[in-house]
Coordinates of C-alpha atoms (C1' of nucleotides) in Angstrom, one line a residue:
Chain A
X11 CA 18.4 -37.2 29.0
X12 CA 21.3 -36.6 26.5
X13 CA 21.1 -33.1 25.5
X14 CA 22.4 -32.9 22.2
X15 CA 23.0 -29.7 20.6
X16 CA 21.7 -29.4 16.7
X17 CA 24.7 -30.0 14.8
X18 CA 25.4 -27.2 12.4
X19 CA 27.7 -26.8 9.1
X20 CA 29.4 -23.6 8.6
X21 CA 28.3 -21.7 5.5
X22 CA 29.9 -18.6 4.3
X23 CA 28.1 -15.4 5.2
X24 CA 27.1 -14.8 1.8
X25 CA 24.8 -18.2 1.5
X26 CA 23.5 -17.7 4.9
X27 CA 22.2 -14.7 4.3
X28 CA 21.2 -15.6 1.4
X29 CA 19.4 -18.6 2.6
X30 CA 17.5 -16.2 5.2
X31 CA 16.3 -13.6 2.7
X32 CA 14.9 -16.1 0.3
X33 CA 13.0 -17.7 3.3
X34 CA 11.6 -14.4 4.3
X35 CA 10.4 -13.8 1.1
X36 CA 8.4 -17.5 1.3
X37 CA 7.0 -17.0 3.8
X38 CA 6.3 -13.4 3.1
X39 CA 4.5 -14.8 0.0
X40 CA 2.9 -17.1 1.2
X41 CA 1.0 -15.7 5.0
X42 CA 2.1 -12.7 5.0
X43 CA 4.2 -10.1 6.8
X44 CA 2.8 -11.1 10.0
X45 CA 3.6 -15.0 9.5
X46 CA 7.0 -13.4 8.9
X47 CA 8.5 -14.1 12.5
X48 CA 12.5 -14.5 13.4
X49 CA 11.0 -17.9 14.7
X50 CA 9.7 -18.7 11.2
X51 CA 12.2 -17.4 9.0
X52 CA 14.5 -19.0 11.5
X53 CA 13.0 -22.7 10.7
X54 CA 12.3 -22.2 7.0
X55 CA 16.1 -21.5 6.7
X56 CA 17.1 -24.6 8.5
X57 CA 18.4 -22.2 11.0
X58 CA 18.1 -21.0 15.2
X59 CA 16.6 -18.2 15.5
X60 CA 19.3 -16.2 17.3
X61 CA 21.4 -16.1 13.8
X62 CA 19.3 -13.7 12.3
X63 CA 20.8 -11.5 14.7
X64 CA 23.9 -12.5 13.9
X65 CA 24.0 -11.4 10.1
X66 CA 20.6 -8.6 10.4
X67 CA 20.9 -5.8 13.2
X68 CA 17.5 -5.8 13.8
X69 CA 14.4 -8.0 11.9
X70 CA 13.7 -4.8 9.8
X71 CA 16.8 -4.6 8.5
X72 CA 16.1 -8.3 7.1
X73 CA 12.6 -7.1 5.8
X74 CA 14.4 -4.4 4.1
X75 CA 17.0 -6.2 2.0
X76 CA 14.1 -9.0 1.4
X77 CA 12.2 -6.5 -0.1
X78 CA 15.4 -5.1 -2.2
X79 CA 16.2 -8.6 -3.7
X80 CA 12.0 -9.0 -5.0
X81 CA 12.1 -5.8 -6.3
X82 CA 15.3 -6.4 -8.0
X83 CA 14.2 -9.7 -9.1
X84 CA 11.2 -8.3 -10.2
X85 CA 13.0 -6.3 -12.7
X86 CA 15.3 -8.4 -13.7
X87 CA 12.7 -11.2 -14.9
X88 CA 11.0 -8.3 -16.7
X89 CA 13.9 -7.0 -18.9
X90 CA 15.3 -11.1 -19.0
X91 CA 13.0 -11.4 -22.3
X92 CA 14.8 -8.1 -23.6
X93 CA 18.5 -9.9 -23.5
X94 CA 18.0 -11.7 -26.8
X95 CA 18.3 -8.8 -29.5
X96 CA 15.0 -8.2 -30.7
X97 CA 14.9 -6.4 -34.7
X98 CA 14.1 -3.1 -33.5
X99 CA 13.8 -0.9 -30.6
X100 CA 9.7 -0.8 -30.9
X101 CA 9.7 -5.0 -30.8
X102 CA 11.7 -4.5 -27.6
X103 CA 8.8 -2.4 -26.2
X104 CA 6.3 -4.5 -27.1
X105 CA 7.7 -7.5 -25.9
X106 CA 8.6 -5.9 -22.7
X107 CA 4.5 -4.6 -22.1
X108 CA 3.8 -8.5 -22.2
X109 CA 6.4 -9.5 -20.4
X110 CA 5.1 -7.5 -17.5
X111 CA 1.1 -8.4 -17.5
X112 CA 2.6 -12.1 -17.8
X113 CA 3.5 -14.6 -15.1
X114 CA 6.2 -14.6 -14.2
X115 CA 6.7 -11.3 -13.4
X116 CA 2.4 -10.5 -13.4
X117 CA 1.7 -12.9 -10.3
X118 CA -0.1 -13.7 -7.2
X119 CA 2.9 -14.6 -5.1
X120 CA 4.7 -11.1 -6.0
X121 CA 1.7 -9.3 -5.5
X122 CA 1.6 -10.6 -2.3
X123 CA 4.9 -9.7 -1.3
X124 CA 4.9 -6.3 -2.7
X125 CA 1.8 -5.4 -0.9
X126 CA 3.2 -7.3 2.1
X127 CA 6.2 -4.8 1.7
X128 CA 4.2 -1.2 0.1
X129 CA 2.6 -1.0 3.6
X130 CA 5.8 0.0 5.4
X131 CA 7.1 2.0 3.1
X132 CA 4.8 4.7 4.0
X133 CA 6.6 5.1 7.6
X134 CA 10.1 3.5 7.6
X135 CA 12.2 5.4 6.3
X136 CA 14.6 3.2 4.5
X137 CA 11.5 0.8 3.3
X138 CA 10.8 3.9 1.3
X139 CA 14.4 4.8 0.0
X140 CA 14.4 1.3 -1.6
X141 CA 10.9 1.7 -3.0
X142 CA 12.3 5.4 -4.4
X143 CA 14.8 3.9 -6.0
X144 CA 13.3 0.4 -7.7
X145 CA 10.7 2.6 -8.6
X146 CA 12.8 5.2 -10.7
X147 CA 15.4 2.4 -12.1
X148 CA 12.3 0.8 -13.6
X149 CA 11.0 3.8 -15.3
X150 CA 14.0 5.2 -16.0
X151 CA 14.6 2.2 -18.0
X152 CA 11.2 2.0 -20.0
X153 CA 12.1 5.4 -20.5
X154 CA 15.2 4.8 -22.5
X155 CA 13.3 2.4 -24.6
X156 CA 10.6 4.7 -25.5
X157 CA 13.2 7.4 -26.5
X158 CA 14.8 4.6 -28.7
X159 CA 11.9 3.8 -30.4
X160 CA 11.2 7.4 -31.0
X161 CA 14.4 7.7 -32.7
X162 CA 13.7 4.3 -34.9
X163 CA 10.7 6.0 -36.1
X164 CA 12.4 9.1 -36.7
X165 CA 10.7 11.2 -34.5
X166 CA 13.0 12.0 -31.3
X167 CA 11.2 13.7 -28.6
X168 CA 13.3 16.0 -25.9
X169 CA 13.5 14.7 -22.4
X170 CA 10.2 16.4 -20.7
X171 CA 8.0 14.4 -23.4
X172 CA 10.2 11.3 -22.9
X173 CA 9.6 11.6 -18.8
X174 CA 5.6 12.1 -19.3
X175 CA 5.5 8.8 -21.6
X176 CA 7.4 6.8 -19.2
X177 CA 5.3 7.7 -16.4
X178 CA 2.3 6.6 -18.4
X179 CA 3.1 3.9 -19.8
X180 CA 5.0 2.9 -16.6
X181 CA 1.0 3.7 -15.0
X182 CA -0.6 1.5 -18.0
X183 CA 2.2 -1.1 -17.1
X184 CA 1.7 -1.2 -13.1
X185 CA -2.5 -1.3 -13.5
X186 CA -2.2 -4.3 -15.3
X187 CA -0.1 -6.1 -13.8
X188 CA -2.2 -5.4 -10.5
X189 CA -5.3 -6.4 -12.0
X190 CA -3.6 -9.3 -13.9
X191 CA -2.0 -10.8 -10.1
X192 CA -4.8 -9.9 -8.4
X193 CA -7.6 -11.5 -10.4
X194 CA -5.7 -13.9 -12.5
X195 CA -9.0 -15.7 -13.3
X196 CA -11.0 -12.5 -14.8
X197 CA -9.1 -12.3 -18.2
X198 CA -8.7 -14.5 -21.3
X199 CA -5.4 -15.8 -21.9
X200 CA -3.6 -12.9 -23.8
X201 CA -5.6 -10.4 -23.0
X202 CA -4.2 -8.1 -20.9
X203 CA -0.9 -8.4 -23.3
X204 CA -3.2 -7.4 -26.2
X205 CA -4.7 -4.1 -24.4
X206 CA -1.4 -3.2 -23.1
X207 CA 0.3 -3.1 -26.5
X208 CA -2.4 -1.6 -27.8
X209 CA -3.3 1.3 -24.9
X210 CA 0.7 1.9 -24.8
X211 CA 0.8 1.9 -28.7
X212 CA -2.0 4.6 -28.5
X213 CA -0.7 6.6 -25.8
X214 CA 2.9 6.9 -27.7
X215 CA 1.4 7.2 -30.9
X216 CA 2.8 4.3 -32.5
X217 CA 2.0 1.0 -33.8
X218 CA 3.4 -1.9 -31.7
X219 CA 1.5 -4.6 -33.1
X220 CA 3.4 -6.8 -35.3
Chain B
X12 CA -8.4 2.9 46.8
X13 CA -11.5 3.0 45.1
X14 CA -12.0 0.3 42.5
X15 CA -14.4 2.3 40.2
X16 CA -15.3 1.0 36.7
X17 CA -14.9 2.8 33.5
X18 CA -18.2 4.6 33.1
X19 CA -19.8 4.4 29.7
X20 CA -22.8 5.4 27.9
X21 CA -24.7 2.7 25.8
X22 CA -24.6 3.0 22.1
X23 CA -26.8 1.6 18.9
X24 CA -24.9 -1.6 17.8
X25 CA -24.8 0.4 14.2
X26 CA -22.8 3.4 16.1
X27 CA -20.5 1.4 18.1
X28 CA -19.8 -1.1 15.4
X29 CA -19.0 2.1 12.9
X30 CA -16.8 3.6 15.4
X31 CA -14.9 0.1 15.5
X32 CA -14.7 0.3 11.9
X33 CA -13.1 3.9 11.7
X34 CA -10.9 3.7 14.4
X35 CA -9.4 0.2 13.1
X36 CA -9.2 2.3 9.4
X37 CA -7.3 5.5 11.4
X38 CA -5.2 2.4 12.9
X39 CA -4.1 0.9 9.9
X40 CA -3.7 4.4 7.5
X41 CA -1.5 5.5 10.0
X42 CA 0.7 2.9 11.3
X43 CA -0.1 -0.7 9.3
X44 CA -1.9 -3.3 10.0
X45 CA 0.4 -4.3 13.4
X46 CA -0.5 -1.1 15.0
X47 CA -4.6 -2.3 14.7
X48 CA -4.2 -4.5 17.9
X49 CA -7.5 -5.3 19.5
X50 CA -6.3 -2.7 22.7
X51 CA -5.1 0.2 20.4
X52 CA -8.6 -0.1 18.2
X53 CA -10.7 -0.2 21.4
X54 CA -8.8 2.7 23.0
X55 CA -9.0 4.3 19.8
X56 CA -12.6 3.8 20.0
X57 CA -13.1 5.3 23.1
X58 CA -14.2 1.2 24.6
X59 CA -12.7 -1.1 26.2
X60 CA -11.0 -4.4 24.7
X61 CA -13.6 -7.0 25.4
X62 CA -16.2 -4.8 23.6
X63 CA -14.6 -6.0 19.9
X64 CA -15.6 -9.6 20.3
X65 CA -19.1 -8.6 21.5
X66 CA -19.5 -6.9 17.6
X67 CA -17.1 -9.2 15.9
X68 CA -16.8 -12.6 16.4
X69 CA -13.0 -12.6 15.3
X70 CA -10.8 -10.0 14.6
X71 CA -10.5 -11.1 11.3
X72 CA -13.9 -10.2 11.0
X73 CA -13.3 -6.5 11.8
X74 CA -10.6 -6.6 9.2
X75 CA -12.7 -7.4 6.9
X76 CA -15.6 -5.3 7.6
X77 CA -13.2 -2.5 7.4
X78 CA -11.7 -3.0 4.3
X79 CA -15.0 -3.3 2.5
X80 CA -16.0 0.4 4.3
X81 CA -12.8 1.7 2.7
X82 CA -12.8 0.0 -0.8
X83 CA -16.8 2.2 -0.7
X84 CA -15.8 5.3 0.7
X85 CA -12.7 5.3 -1.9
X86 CA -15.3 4.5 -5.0
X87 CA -17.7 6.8 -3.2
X88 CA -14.9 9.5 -3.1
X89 CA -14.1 9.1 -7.1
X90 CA -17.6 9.4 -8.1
X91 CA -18.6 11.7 -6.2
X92 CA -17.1 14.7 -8.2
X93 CA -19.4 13.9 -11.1
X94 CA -22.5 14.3 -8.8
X95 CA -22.5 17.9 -10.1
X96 CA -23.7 17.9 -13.3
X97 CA -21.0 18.3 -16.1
X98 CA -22.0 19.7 -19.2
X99 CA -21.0 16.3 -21.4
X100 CA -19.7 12.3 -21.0
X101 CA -16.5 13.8 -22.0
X102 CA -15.7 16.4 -19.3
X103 CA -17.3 13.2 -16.7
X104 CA -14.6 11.4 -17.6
X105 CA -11.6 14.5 -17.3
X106 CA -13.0 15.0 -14.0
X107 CA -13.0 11.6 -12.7
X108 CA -9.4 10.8 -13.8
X109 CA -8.1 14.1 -11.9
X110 CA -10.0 12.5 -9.0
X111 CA -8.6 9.3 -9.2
X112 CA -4.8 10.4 -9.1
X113 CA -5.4 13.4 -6.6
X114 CA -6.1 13.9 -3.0
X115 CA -8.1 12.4 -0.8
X116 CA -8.2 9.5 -3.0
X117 CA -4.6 9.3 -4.4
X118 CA -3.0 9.9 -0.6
X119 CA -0.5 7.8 0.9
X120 CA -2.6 6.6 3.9
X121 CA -5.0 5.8 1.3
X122 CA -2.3 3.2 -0.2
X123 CA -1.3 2.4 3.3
X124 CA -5.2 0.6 3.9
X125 CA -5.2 -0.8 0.6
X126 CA -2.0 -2.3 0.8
X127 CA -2.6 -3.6 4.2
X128 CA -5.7 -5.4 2.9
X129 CA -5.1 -6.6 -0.4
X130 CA -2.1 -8.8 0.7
X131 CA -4.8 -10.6 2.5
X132 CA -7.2 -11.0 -0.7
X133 CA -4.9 -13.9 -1.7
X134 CA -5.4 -16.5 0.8
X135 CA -8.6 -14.9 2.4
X136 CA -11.9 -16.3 -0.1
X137 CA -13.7 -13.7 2.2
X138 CA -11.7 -10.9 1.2
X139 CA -11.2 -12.1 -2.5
X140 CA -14.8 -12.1 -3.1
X141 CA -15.1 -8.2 -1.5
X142 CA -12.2 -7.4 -3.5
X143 CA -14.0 -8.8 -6.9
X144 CA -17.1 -7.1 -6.0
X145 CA -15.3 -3.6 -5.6
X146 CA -12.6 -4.1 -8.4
X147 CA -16.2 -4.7 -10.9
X148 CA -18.1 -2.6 -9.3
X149 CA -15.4 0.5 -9.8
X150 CA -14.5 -0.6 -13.8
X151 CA -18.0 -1.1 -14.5
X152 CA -19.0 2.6 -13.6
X153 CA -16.1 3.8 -15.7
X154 CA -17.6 1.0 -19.0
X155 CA -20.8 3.1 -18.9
X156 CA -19.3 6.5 -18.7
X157 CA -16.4 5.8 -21.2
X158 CA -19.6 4.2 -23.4
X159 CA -21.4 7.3 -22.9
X160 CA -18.9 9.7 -24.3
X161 CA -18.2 7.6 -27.5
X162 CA -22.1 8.0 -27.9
X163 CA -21.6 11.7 -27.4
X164 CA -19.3 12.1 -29.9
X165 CA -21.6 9.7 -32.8
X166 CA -18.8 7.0 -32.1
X167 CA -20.9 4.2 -30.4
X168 CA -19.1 0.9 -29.7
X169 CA -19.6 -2.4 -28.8
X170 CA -19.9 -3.9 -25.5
X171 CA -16.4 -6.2 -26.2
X172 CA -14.6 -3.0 -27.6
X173 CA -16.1 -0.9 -23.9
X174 CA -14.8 -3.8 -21.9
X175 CA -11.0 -3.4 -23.1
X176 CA -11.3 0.3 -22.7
X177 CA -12.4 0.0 -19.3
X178 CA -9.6 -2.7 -18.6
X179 CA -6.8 -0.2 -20.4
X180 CA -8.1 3.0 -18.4
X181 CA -8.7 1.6 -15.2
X182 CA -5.0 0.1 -15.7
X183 CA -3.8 3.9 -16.1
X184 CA -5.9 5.2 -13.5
X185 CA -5.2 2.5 -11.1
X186 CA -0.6 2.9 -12.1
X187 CA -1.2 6.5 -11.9
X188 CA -3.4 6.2 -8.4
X189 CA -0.3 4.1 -7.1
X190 CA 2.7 6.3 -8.3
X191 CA 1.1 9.6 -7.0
X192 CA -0.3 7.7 -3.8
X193 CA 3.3 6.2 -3.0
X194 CA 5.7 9.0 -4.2
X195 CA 3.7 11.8 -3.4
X196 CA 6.5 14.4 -3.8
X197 CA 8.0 12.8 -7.1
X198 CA 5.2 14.7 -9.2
X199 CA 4.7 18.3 -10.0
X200 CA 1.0 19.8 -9.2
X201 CA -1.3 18.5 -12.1
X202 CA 1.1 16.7 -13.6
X203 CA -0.2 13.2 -13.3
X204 CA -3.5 14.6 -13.5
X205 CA -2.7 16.3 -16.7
X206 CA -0.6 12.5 -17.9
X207 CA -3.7 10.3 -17.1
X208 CA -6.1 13.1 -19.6
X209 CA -4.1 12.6 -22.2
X210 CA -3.6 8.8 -21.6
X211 CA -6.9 7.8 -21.4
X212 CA -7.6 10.8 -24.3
X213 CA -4.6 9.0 -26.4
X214 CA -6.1 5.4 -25.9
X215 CA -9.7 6.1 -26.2
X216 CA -9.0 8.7 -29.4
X217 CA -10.9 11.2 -27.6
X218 CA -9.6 15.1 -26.8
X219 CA -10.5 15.2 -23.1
X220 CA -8.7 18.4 -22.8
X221 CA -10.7 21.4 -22.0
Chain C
dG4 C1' -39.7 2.3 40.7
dC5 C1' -38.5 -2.6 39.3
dA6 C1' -37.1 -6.4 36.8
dC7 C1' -34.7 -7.9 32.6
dT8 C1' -32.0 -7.9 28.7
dT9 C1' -27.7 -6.9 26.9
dA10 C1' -24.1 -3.6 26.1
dT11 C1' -19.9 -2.9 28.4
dT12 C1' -16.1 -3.5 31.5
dA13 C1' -12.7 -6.2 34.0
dT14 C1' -9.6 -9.9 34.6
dA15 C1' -7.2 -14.0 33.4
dC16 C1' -4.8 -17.0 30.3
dA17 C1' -2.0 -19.3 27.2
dC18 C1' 0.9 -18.1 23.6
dT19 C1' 3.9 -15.4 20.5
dT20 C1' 6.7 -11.6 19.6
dG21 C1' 11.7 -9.4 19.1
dT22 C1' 15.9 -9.1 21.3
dA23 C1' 19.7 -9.8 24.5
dT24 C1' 23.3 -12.7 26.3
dA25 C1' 25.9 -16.7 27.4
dA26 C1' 27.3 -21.2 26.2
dT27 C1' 29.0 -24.1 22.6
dT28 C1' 30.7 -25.8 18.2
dT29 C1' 32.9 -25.5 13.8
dC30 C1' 36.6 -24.6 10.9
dA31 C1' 40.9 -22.4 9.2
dG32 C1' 45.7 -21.5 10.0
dA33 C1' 49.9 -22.4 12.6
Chain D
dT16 C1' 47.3 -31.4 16.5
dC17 C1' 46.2 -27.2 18.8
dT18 C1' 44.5 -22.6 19.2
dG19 C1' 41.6 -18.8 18.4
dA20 C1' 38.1 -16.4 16.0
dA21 C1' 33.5 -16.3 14.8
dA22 C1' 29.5 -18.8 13.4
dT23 C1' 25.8 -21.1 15.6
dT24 C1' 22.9 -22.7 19.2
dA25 C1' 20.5 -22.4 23.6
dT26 C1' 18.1 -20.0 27.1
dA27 C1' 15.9 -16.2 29.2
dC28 C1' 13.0 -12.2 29.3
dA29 C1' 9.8 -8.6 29.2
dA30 C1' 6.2 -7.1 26.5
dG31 C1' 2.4 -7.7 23.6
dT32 C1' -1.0 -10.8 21.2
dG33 C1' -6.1 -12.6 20.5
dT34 C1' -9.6 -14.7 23.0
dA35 C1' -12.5 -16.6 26.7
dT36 C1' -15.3 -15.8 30.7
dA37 C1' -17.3 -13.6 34.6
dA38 C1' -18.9 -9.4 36.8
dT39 C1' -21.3 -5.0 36.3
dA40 C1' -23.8 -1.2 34.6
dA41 C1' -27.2 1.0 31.5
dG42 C1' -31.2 1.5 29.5
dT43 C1' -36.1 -0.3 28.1
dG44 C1' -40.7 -1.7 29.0
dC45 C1' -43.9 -2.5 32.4

DNA sequence: GCACTTATTATACACTTGTATAATTTCAGA
DNA sequence: TCTGAAATTATACAAGTGTATAATAAGTGC
């Protein structure tokens, strides 16, 4: 028999990692952490398996930066719809609760993977350094929006009221999006936008509906 | 040397099969879901491997029996402070928002189970339909008592209006559950206790404060 | 006290897991 | 065109996985 190795192109490091992550995340979404193995990721990448050790010390340290890039894409798909300049900073807010009960961002495929990821935040230590921090640039965000559409209304609150609002609404924000991926089927089309407008609106005290 | 089998004691299939349950639960809280081999659950268990296939036909099928016991014993766990007898609808519904986002049910191992199992609720029509039954089954308590306090208070509303309360407060309870469940040391004492009163307060127009 | 059912243990198996290491191939620079 | 570094493949390994099957022990009813 001939044996032929697998040809292979070089790709920078940058793509092939790349390349690896986004197949972790695939396969992550679609089976699960445990379908998830180096053999797996290795194939859905186009790739041997002994590469991943190459550019990851160790699996979890490719679980880990997986589950940095969804969280960051996560956010970034959620303030995407706040880059065109909206009239005032309480349109922003309003736009931005939809944009999170919403597919994209509200979905079964990232509520797979987050869940796939959550579990192992509780005992790896840097799973839940990442999680610290997505969590905190995402609120810390929605709280800079709420404090500017305090000020539009003319009613600026110090920075204790401002960090009790975002974790509210940041709570009202997460429930529905959970409930929105996880039973897509079990609300009307613009529901869940409509309540969370309307639930953050109440909680902040101000009108969000156009 | 003497080859001298493990001694055991019969048990009622009901016992046995519940101790299968709660060690694969203890399993999973603590380490994830790759720690619930069928060998650590049986030694958990105090029973040999083999002995998991005699209850369950698949392990699967332990998985799932398990996460139903937990998505009851969590539901049990929230209702069960209003078994005392409050004085009104309204302090039922301040006590059973402090119970949703504190200790036992707002606990990190508690997160740990649910996260194991609800990545599974999107390919698994088994564990969909147990997730349906327990996501209803939890907003529908909280439809009645949130309907029973606006009748308290000579404010009685109609069933649409009740169902969009329950979505918007179970949201808050459900964000808050998470943030306090995940980032247990991020929050003061009360303080996402005292957030989610005046949140579900705020969105339902109701003073829930003592 | 004996037979019978079945709960329980023991053993075996085929397969998958992550990782380690050595052999190759690619490509850039001289 | 040749050389050297490193990207990539190939192979090996020890441990762990779920499951199937046979042997054994425990308790129940007679």
């Amino acid at each position: 028999m001939v044996d032929s190795r697998k040809s292979f192109k070089r790709e920078s490091p940058d793509q092939r990692q790349d390349a690896l992550i986004e197949a972790t995340l695939s396969l992550i979404a679609s089976g699960g952490p445990e379908v998830a193995t180096v053999r797996n990721i290795a194939m859905e990448a186009g790739v041997t398996p002994g590469l991943i050790r190459h550019y990851f010390l160790t699996k979890e340290d490719l679980i880990g930066a997986a589950y940095e890039r969804h969280m960051t894409t996560m956010r970034y798909a959620t303030y995407a719809t706040l880059e065109r300049d909206l009239p005032s900073a309480v349109a922003r807010l309003a736009t931005l609760v939809t944009a999170s009960v919403t597919p994209p961002v509200a979905d079964p495929r990232a509520l797979a993977l987050w869940a796939g990821f959550i579990q192992s935040v509780q005992r790896d230590t840097a799973m839940r350094a990442i999680h610290e921090k997505t969590y905190f640039q995402f609120r810390d965000q929605l709280q800079v929006l709420i404090g500017e559409a305090f000020i539009e209304v003319g009613q600026p609150k110090n920075k204790a009221d401002l960090r009790r609002f975002a974790i509210a609404c940041n709570a009202v924000l997460d429930g529905l999006w959970l409930e929105g991926s996880a039973l897509p089927n079990s609300f009307k089309a613009g529901e869940l936008s409509a309540i969370g407008i309307s639930s953050v609106g109440a909680i902040l005290g101000l009108k969000l509906e156009v």
